[in-house]
Amino acid sequence: MDKFVVHGPCRLSGKVNISGAKNAALAILPATLLVDGSCHIENVPDISDIRAYLEILESLGSKITKISNNEYIIDNSNISSAIASYELTSKFRASYYLLGALIGKFNDVQISLPGGCNLGARPIDQHIKAFEKLGASVEVLRGNVYAKRTTTLKGTSIFFDVVSVGATINAILAATLSDGVTTIENPAKEPHIVDVANFLNSAGAKIKGAGTDIIKITGVNSLKQVSSYSVIPDQIEAGTFMVAATATKGDITINNCIPKHMEPITAKLVEAGAIVEEFETSIRVKMDSVPNPINVKTMPYPGFPTDMQPQISTLATIANGTSVIIENIWESRFQYTDELAKMGADISAHASTAIIKGVKSLYGSPVKCHDLRAGASMIIAGLIADGTTEVYEIQHILRGYENIVDKFTALGAKIEFVPDNSQK
Ligand code: EPZ
């Protein structure tokens, strides 16, 4: 199996450039299906989930011109099918945005139930509720989701029982070309939701209030081509490097980011004892002491992001006291703690709570990635551990972090990609 080999301990120092936001780009790509004409998208992260999405769009008839690994012109004027194959759509979670985008233009849409990180149950009842309120009929059968409509969707009012990033984005996508006005209450407010709304508005959509408690969408007949749209920087990638700098008592500057998006992460790292300086499009993180213990509750934005939970827990393993981490979003996001325990962490996780008693140091060990963010945390653990850590199942990391080995190496980390030669 391919692996990363990390030699620790090390102190990170220097500068790192953040890539485009995975969870914004994975929604903007399907959003281009609503546009008559081409869309020029920049700052697209070069990660495997993006490459998978581009393959799906091509399978639907999309014409994609690759300008660079981070820049594409996507023309969906001649999309010929609204049926996306299981092999493609079951690879990751964001494929369900095809439902919201395609039901805005086609009467019959079929996609397989999405895949994605194993975080416990990942229901789509709120997505279905939004589509049905807009006038579509939705059926889940034999692993596929079938959405049908007999006429243009009609504006409505949607109240989400649960704050859901995916359902909020899917409701926006489905309502954009509908007849009338749609209001969405109790929406998710993450930066990537604002980015999708900004992209659609740049094509002539009428979406107001993204990022607030009420989103109002006035349906339009069509969307015009987008000459240039740049995806926002990835707040979770930036946060991952912020935690890595703190955990390794380093001093790094993170460029191409939006400090405001990292506020909950910054606040927690300052509590842990880090010195954080914010600039217009960069943030500097310095740490020169053993971290203080921290208590974290993951919440929808602007609360502490669940996608930073494994990373902050890894920092807590070497704190000078006991930390309590409560995971309020996903029912099973502590599987990685078994891996940290192999490295000497004193961590006990049960249901939605992990109690972490800080130890003096971790030691290197073979570990595996349970999901994308847990995988990034294994790298952080390897950077602070004494000795060598082999990180397996790295395909999870490659789904969401662009050039992660080069970026950490440039900061002074001793990390290398070792292919599995036995595969030959
Ligand atoms: C998105 O997943 C992200 N993925 C996840 O990031 C992230 O953890 C999550 O939002 C929360 O921020 C992408 O954007 C591709 P949700 P999503 O719908 O949309 C419940 C990463 O590491 N729920 O906001 O699937 C659900 O069970 C990934 O980049 C329902 O009950 O998450 C969960 O408890 C991992 N019914 C909560 O809402 C629904 O219909 C939040 O889920 C939908 C969700």
Coordinates of C-alpha atoms and ligand atoms in Angstrom, one line a residue:
M1 CA 0.0 0.0 0.0
D2 CA 1.2 3.5 -0.8
K3 CA 2.2 5.4 2.4
F4 CA 3.6 8.6 3.8
V5 CA 6.6 8.2 6.0
V6 CA 7.0 11.0 8.6
H7 CA 10.1 11.5 10.7
G8 CA 9.6 13.5 14.0
P9 CA 9.9 15.5 16.0
C10 CA 10.3 18.7 13.9
R11 CA 9.5 22.4 14.1
L12 CA 7.6 23.8 11.2
S13 CA 8.8 27.2 9.9
G14 CA 8.3 29.3 6.7
K15 CA 5.4 30.0 4.4
V16 CA 2.7 27.9 2.9
N17 CA 0.1 28.8 0.2
I18 CA -3.4 27.6 0.7
S19 CA -5.3 26.0 -2.2
G20 CA -8.9 26.6 -3.3
A21 CA -11.6 25.3 -0.9
K22 CA -12.5 21.6 -1.6
N23 CA -16.1 22.0 -0.3
A24 CA -16.7 25.1 -2.3
A25 CA -15.3 23.8 -5.6
L26 CA -17.2 20.5 -5.2
A27 CA -20.4 22.5 -5.2
I28 CA -19.4 25.1 -7.9
L29 CA -18.5 22.4 -10.5
P30 CA -22.1 20.9 -10.5
A31 CA -23.5 24.5 -10.2
T32 CA -22.0 25.1 -13.7
L33 CA -24.7 22.7 -15.0
L34 CA -27.3 25.5 -14.5
V35 CA -25.4 27.9 -16.8
D36 CA -26.2 28.2 -20.5
G37 CA -22.7 28.7 -21.8
S38 CA -19.2 28.3 -20.5
C39 CA -17.8 29.0 -17.0
H40 CA -14.1 29.9 -16.4
I41 CA -13.2 28.7 -12.9
E42 CA -9.9 29.5 -11.2
N43 CA -8.2 28.4 -7.9
V44 CA -9.7 24.9 -8.2
P45 CA -7.8 22.6 -5.8
D46 CA -5.9 19.8 -7.6
I47 CA -7.3 16.9 -5.6
S48 CA -8.8 13.5 -6.5
D49 CA -12.4 14.5 -5.6
I50 CA -12.2 17.3 -8.1
R51 CA -10.8 15.1 -10.8
A52 CA -13.6 12.6 -10.1
Y53 CA -16.2 15.4 -10.4
L54 CA -14.8 16.6 -13.7
E55 CA -15.1 12.9 -14.9
I56 CA -18.8 12.9 -13.9
L57 CA -19.5 16.2 -15.7
E58 CA -17.8 14.8 -18.9
S59 CA -19.9 11.6 -18.6
L60 CA -23.0 13.9 -18.7
G61 CA -21.8 15.6 -21.8
S62 CA -19.8 18.5 -20.4
K63 CA -17.0 20.0 -22.5
I64 CA -14.1 20.7 -20.2
T65 CA -11.0 22.7 -21.2
K66 CA -8.1 22.3 -18.8
I67 CA -6.1 25.6 -18.6
S68 CA -4.0 24.3 -15.7
N69 CA -4.3 21.9 -12.7
N70 CA -6.2 24.7 -10.9
E71 CA -8.1 26.3 -13.8
Y72 CA -10.8 25.0 -16.1
I73 CA -13.3 26.3 -18.7
I74 CA -16.5 24.2 -18.3
D75 CA -19.2 24.3 -21.0
N76 CA -22.4 22.5 -20.0
S77 CA -24.5 23.9 -22.9
N78 CA -24.9 20.4 -24.4
I79 CA -25.4 18.2 -21.4
S80 CA -27.2 15.2 -22.8
S81 CA -27.9 13.1 -19.8
A82 CA -29.2 13.5 -16.3
I83 CA -28.1 10.0 -15.2
A84 CA -24.8 9.7 -13.4
S85 CA -23.2 6.3 -13.0
Y86 CA -22.7 4.5 -9.7
E87 CA -19.0 4.0 -10.4
L88 CA -18.5 7.7 -10.5
T89 CA -21.0 9.2 -8.1
S90 CA -20.5 6.6 -5.3
K91 CA -16.8 7.7 -4.8
F92 CA -17.6 10.7 -2.7
R93 CA -20.2 12.8 -0.9
A94 CA -20.6 15.9 -3.1
S95 CA -22.0 14.0 -6.0
Y96 CA -25.4 14.6 -4.5
Y97 CA -25.2 18.2 -5.7
L98 CA -26.0 16.8 -9.2
L99 CA -29.6 16.3 -7.9
G100 CA -30.1 20.0 -7.1
A101 CA -28.3 21.2 -10.3
L102 CA -29.9 18.7 -12.8
I103 CA -33.5 18.9 -11.4
G104 CA -33.3 22.6 -12.2
K105 CA -33.0 21.7 -15.9
F106 CA -34.2 18.1 -16.4
N107 CA -37.5 16.4 -15.6
D108 CA -35.8 13.1 -14.6
V109 CA -32.6 12.8 -12.7
Q110 CA -30.9 9.7 -11.4
I111 CA -27.8 9.5 -9.2
S112 CA -26.5 6.8 -6.9
L113 CA -26.5 7.5 -3.2
P114 CA -23.3 9.4 -2.5
G115 CA -20.2 8.0 -0.8
G116 CA -17.8 10.0 1.2
C117 CA -15.9 9.8 4.6
N118 CA -17.2 7.1 7.0
L119 CA -18.5 9.4 9.7
G120 CA -21.6 7.4 10.6
A121 CA -25.0 7.7 9.1
R122 CA -25.1 10.4 6.4
P123 CA -28.8 10.8 5.7
I124 CA -30.3 13.0 2.9
D125 CA -33.8 13.5 4.3
Q126 CA -33.3 17.3 4.4
H127 CA -32.2 17.4 0.7
I128 CA -35.3 15.3 -0.2
K129 CA -37.5 17.7 1.9
A130 CA -36.2 20.7 0.0
F131 CA -36.7 19.1 -3.4
E132 CA -40.3 18.0 -2.6
K133 CA -41.2 21.4 -1.2
L134 CA -40.0 22.9 -4.6
G135 CA -42.4 20.5 -6.4
A136 CA -40.2 17.5 -7.3
S137 CA -40.9 13.9 -6.4
V138 CA -38.0 12.0 -5.0
E139 CA -37.5 8.3 -4.5
V140 CA -34.6 6.4 -3.0
L141 CA -34.5 2.9 -4.5
R142 CA -31.8 0.2 -4.7
G143 CA -29.0 2.6 -3.9
N144 CA -30.2 5.3 -6.4
V145 CA -31.9 8.6 -5.9
Y146 CA -34.6 9.4 -8.5
A147 CA -35.8 13.0 -8.7
K148 CA -38.7 13.8 -11.1
R149 CA -40.6 16.9 -12.0
T150 CA -43.5 17.5 -14.4
T151 CA -42.9 21.3 -14.7
T152 CA -40.6 24.0 -13.6
L153 CA -40.0 23.9 -9.9
K154 CA -42.0 26.5 -7.9
G155 CA -40.7 28.9 -5.2
T156 CA -41.5 27.9 -1.7
S157 CA -40.4 28.3 1.9
I158 CA -38.0 25.6 3.3
F159 CA -37.2 25.2 7.0
F160 CA -34.3 22.8 7.8
D161 CA -34.8 20.7 10.9
V162 CA -31.0 20.1 10.9
V163 CA -28.3 22.6 9.8
S164 CA -27.0 20.9 6.7
V165 CA -24.3 22.2 4.4
G166 CA -25.2 19.8 1.6
A167 CA -29.0 20.3 1.9
T168 CA -28.6 24.1 2.0
I169 CA -26.5 24.0 -1.2
N170 CA -28.8 21.6 -2.9
A171 CA -31.8 23.8 -2.1
I172 CA -30.0 26.8 -3.6
L173 CA -29.1 24.9 -6.7
A174 CA -32.7 23.6 -7.2
A175 CA -34.4 26.9 -6.5
T176 CA -32.1 29.1 -8.8
L177 CA -34.0 28.4 -12.0
S178 CA -37.4 27.9 -10.4
D179 CA -40.6 30.0 -10.7
G180 CA -41.0 32.4 -7.9
V181 CA -39.3 33.2 -4.6
T182 CA -37.8 30.6 -2.2
T183 CA -36.8 31.3 1.4
I184 CA -34.5 28.9 3.3
E185 CA -34.6 29.1 7.1
N186 CA -32.1 27.5 9.4
P187 CA -29.5 27.1 6.6
A188 CA -25.9 26.3 7.0
K189 CA -23.7 29.4 6.9
E190 CA -20.2 28.0 6.0
P191 CA -18.0 30.2 3.8
H192 CA -18.4 27.6 0.9
I193 CA -22.1 28.2 0.9
V194 CA -21.5 31.9 0.4
D195 CA -19.0 31.1 -2.4
V196 CA -21.5 28.9 -4.3
A197 CA -24.1 31.7 -4.0
N198 CA -21.6 34.3 -5.2
F199 CA -20.7 32.1 -8.2
L200 CA -24.4 31.6 -9.2
N201 CA -25.0 35.4 -8.8
S202 CA -22.0 36.1 -11.1
A203 CA -24.0 34.1 -13.7
G204 CA -27.2 36.2 -13.1
A205 CA -28.9 34.3 -10.3
K206 CA -30.7 36.2 -7.6
I207 CA -29.6 34.8 -4.3
K208 CA -29.5 37.0 -1.2
G209 CA -28.6 36.2 2.4
A210 CA -26.2 33.3 1.9
G211 CA -24.1 33.1 5.2
T212 CA -27.0 34.5 7.3
D213 CA -30.0 32.9 9.0
I214 CA -32.4 33.3 6.0
I215 CA -31.5 32.8 2.3
K216 CA -33.9 34.3 -0.3
I217 CA -33.7 33.0 -3.9
T218 CA -35.7 34.7 -6.7
G219 CA -35.9 32.2 -9.5
V220 CA -34.6 33.3 -12.9
N221 CA -35.2 31.8 -16.4
S222 CA -31.5 31.2 -17.2
L223 CA -28.0 31.9 -16.2
K224 CA -25.3 33.4 -18.5
Q225 CA -21.7 32.4 -19.0
V226 CA -19.2 33.2 -16.3
S227 CA -16.0 34.8 -17.7
S228 CA -13.9 34.2 -14.5
Y229 CA -14.7 33.0 -11.0
S230 CA -12.1 32.2 -8.4
V231 CA -12.9 29.6 -5.7
I232 CA -12.3 30.9 -2.1
P233 CA -9.3 29.6 -0.1
D234 CA -9.8 26.4 1.9
Q235 CA -10.4 27.3 5.6
I236 CA -9.9 23.7 6.7
E237 CA -6.6 23.3 4.9
A238 CA -5.5 26.6 6.4
G239 CA -6.7 25.4 9.8
T240 CA -4.8 22.1 9.5
F241 CA -1.5 24.0 8.9
M242 CA -2.3 26.3 11.9
V243 CA -2.7 23.3 14.2
A244 CA 0.5 21.7 12.8
A245 CA 2.5 24.9 13.5
T246 CA 1.1 25.0 17.0
A247 CA 1.7 21.3 17.7
T248 CA 5.3 21.4 16.5
K249 CA 6.1 24.7 18.4
G250 CA 6.7 26.2 15.0
D251 CA 6.4 29.6 13.3
I252 CA 4.6 29.7 9.9
T253 CA 2.8 32.2 7.7
I254 CA -0.2 30.9 5.8
N255 CA -0.7 32.8 2.6
N256 CA -3.8 33.0 0.3
C257 CA -6.3 32.6 3.1
I258 CA -9.2 34.6 4.6
P259 CA -8.4 35.0 8.3
K260 CA -12.1 35.7 9.2
H261 CA -13.0 32.2 8.0
M262 CA -10.6 30.7 10.6
E263 CA -11.9 32.7 13.6
P264 CA -13.2 29.7 15.6
I265 CA -9.9 27.9 15.0
T266 CA -7.8 30.9 15.8
A267 CA -9.7 31.5 19.1
K268 CA -9.0 27.8 20.2
L269 CA -5.3 27.9 19.3
V270 CA -4.9 31.2 21.2
E271 CA -6.5 29.4 24.2
A272 CA -3.9 26.6 23.7
G273 CA -1.1 29.3 23.9
A274 CA -0.4 30.0 20.2
I275 CA 0.4 33.6 19.1
V276 CA -1.7 34.3 16.0
E277 CA -1.2 37.4 13.8
E278 CA -3.9 38.2 11.2
F279 CA -3.2 40.1 8.0
E280 CA -5.4 40.8 5.0
T281 CA -4.9 37.5 3.1
S282 CA -2.5 35.7 5.5
I283 CA -2.2 34.5 9.0
R284 CA 1.0 33.9 11.1
V285 CA 1.0 31.2 13.8
K286 CA 3.8 30.9 16.4
M287 CA 4.1 28.6 19.4
D288 CA 7.0 28.3 21.8
S289 CA 5.5 26.4 24.8
V290 CA 3.7 23.1 25.6
P291 CA 0.0 23.7 24.6
N292 CA -2.6 24.3 27.3
P293 CA -5.4 21.8 27.4
I294 CA -8.5 22.9 25.5
N295 CA -12.2 22.1 25.5
V296 CA -13.9 21.9 22.1
K297 CA -17.5 21.5 21.0
T298 CA -17.9 21.1 17.2
M299 CA -20.8 23.2 15.8
P300 CA -22.0 24.5 12.4
Y301 CA -20.2 27.7 11.2
P302 CA -19.3 30.0 12.8
G303 CA -18.7 27.5 15.6
F304 CA -15.7 25.2 15.7
P305 CA -15.7 23.2 12.5
T306 CA -16.2 19.4 12.8
D307 CA -13.6 19.1 9.9
M308 CA -11.0 20.4 12.3
Q309 CA -11.9 18.0 15.2
P310 CA -9.3 15.3 14.5
Q311 CA -6.6 18.0 14.1
I312 CA -7.3 19.8 17.3
S313 CA -7.5 16.5 19.2
T314 CA -4.0 15.6 18.0
L315 CA -2.7 18.9 19.4
A316 CA -4.5 18.0 22.7
T317 CA -2.6 14.7 23.0
I318 CA 0.6 16.7 24.1
A319 CA -1.1 19.4 26.2
N320 CA -0.1 20.0 29.8
G321 CA -3.5 18.8 31.1
T322 CA -6.8 17.1 30.2
S323 CA -8.9 18.2 27.2
V324 CA -12.5 17.4 26.4
I325 CA -13.6 17.2 22.7
I326 CA -17.3 16.9 22.0
E327 CA -18.4 16.0 18.4
N328 CA -21.9 17.4 17.8
I329 CA -22.1 16.9 14.0
W330 CA -21.1 13.3 13.2
E331 CA -22.0 10.2 15.1
S332 CA -18.8 8.4 14.4
R333 CA -15.8 10.8 14.0
F334 CA -13.5 9.4 16.7
Q335 CA -12.2 6.3 14.9
Y336 CA -8.8 7.9 14.4
T337 CA -8.3 8.0 18.3
D338 CA -7.2 4.3 18.1
E339 CA -4.4 5.3 15.8
L340 CA -3.3 8.1 18.1
A341 CA -3.4 5.6 21.0
K342 CA -0.9 3.4 19.1
M343 CA 1.4 6.5 19.2
G344 CA 1.2 6.7 23.0
A345 CA -1.7 9.2 23.3
D346 CA -3.8 8.9 26.4
I347 CA -7.2 9.3 24.8
S348 CA -10.6 7.7 25.5
A349 CA -13.5 8.3 23.1
H350 CA -17.0 7.2 23.7
A351 CA -20.1 8.2 21.6
S352 CA -19.7 12.0 21.0
T353 CA -17.0 12.7 23.6
A354 CA -13.2 12.2 23.7
I355 CA -11.2 12.8 27.0
I356 CA -7.6 13.4 26.2
K357 CA -4.9 13.5 28.9
G358 CA -1.8 15.2 27.6
V359 CA 1.4 13.1 27.5
K360 CA 5.0 14.4 27.3
S361 CA 5.4 13.1 23.7
L362 CA 4.1 10.6 21.2
Y363 CA 6.2 8.0 19.5
G364 CA 6.3 6.9 15.9
S365 CA 4.2 4.0 14.8
P366 CA 2.4 2.6 11.7
V367 CA -1.1 4.2 11.5
K368 CA -3.9 4.4 9.0
C369 CA -6.2 7.1 7.8
H370 CA -9.9 6.5 8.7
D371 CA -11.1 9.5 6.7
L372 CA -9.8 12.7 5.1
R373 CA -9.3 14.9 8.1
A374 CA -8.2 12.0 10.4
G375 CA -5.6 11.3 7.8
A376 CA -4.2 14.9 7.9
S377 CA -4.1 14.4 11.7
M378 CA -1.9 11.4 11.4
I379 CA 0.6 13.6 9.6
I380 CA 0.5 16.1 12.4
A381 CA 0.9 13.3 14.9
G382 CA 4.0 12.0 13.0
L383 CA 5.5 15.5 13.0
I384 CA 5.4 15.7 16.8
A385 CA 6.2 12.1 17.6
D386 CA 9.7 10.8 18.4
G387 CA 10.7 8.5 15.6
T388 CA 9.2 7.3 12.3
T389 CA 5.5 7.2 11.6
E390 CA 4.2 5.3 8.5
V391 CA 0.8 6.6 7.4
Y392 CA -1.3 4.1 5.4
E393 CA -4.6 4.5 3.5
I394 CA -3.4 7.8 2.2
Q395 CA -5.9 7.9 -0.6
H396 CA -8.2 9.6 2.0
I397 CA -5.8 12.5 2.4
L398 CA -5.3 12.9 -1.4
R399 CA -9.0 13.4 -1.8
G400 CA -8.8 16.8 -0.1
Y401 CA -5.3 18.1 0.3
E402 CA -3.3 19.4 -2.7
N403 CA 0.4 18.7 -2.8
I404 CA 0.4 18.0 1.0
V405 CA 3.9 16.4 1.0
D406 CA 5.5 19.3 -0.9
K407 CA 3.7 21.9 1.3
F408 CA 4.8 20.2 4.6
T409 CA 8.4 19.6 3.2
A410 CA 8.7 23.3 2.3
L411 CA 7.9 24.0 6.0
G412 CA 10.8 21.8 7.2
A413 CA 8.9 18.6 7.7
K414 CA 10.6 15.3 7.0
I415 CA 7.9 13.5 5.1
E416 CA 8.0 11.4 2.0
F417 CA 5.5 9.5 -0.3
V418 CA 6.5 5.9 -0.6
P419 CA 4.7 4.0 -3.3
D420 CA 3.9 0.3 -2.7
N421 CA 6.2 -1.5 -5.1
S422 CA 4.5 -4.8 -4.5
Q423 CA 1.7 -3.5 -6.6
K424 CA 3.9 -3.8 -9.7
Ligands
EPZ1 C1 -20.3 18.7 4.4 O1 -20.8 17.4 4.5 C2 -18.8 18.5 4.2 N1 -18.6 17.8 2.9 C3 -18.2 17.8 5.3 O2 -16.8 17.8 5.1 C4 -18.5 18.5 6.7 O3 -18.1 17.6 7.7 C5 -20.0 18.7 6.8 O4 -20.5 19.4 5.6 C6 -20.3 19.6 8.0 O5 -19.6 20.8 7.9 C7 -18.7 18.5 1.8 O6 -19.0 19.7 1.7 C8 -18.4 17.7 0.5 P1 -24.1 18.1 6.5 P2 -22.5 17.2 4.4 O7 -25.3 17.9 5.6 O8 -23.1 18.3 3.6 C9 -27.1 15.7 9.3 C10 -14.6 17.0 4.8 O9 -13.8 16.5 5.5 N2 -28.0 15.7 8.1 O10 -23.8 19.6 6.9 O11 -22.7 15.8 4.1 C11 -25.9 14.9 9.2 O12 -26.1 13.6 9.6 C12 -16.1 16.6 4.8 O13 -14.4 17.9 3.9 C13 -29.3 15.1 8.3 O14 -29.7 14.7 9.3 O15 -22.8 17.5 6.0 C14 -24.9 15.6 10.1 O16 -25.2 15.2 11.4 C15 -16.3 15.5 5.9 N3 -30.0 15.1 7.1 C16 -25.3 17.1 10.0 O17 -26.6 17.1 9.5 C17 -29.6 15.5 5.9 O18 -30.4 15.4 5.0 C18 -24.4 17.9 9.1 O19 -24.4 17.3 7.9 C19 -28.3 16.0 5.8 C20 -27.5 16.1 6.9

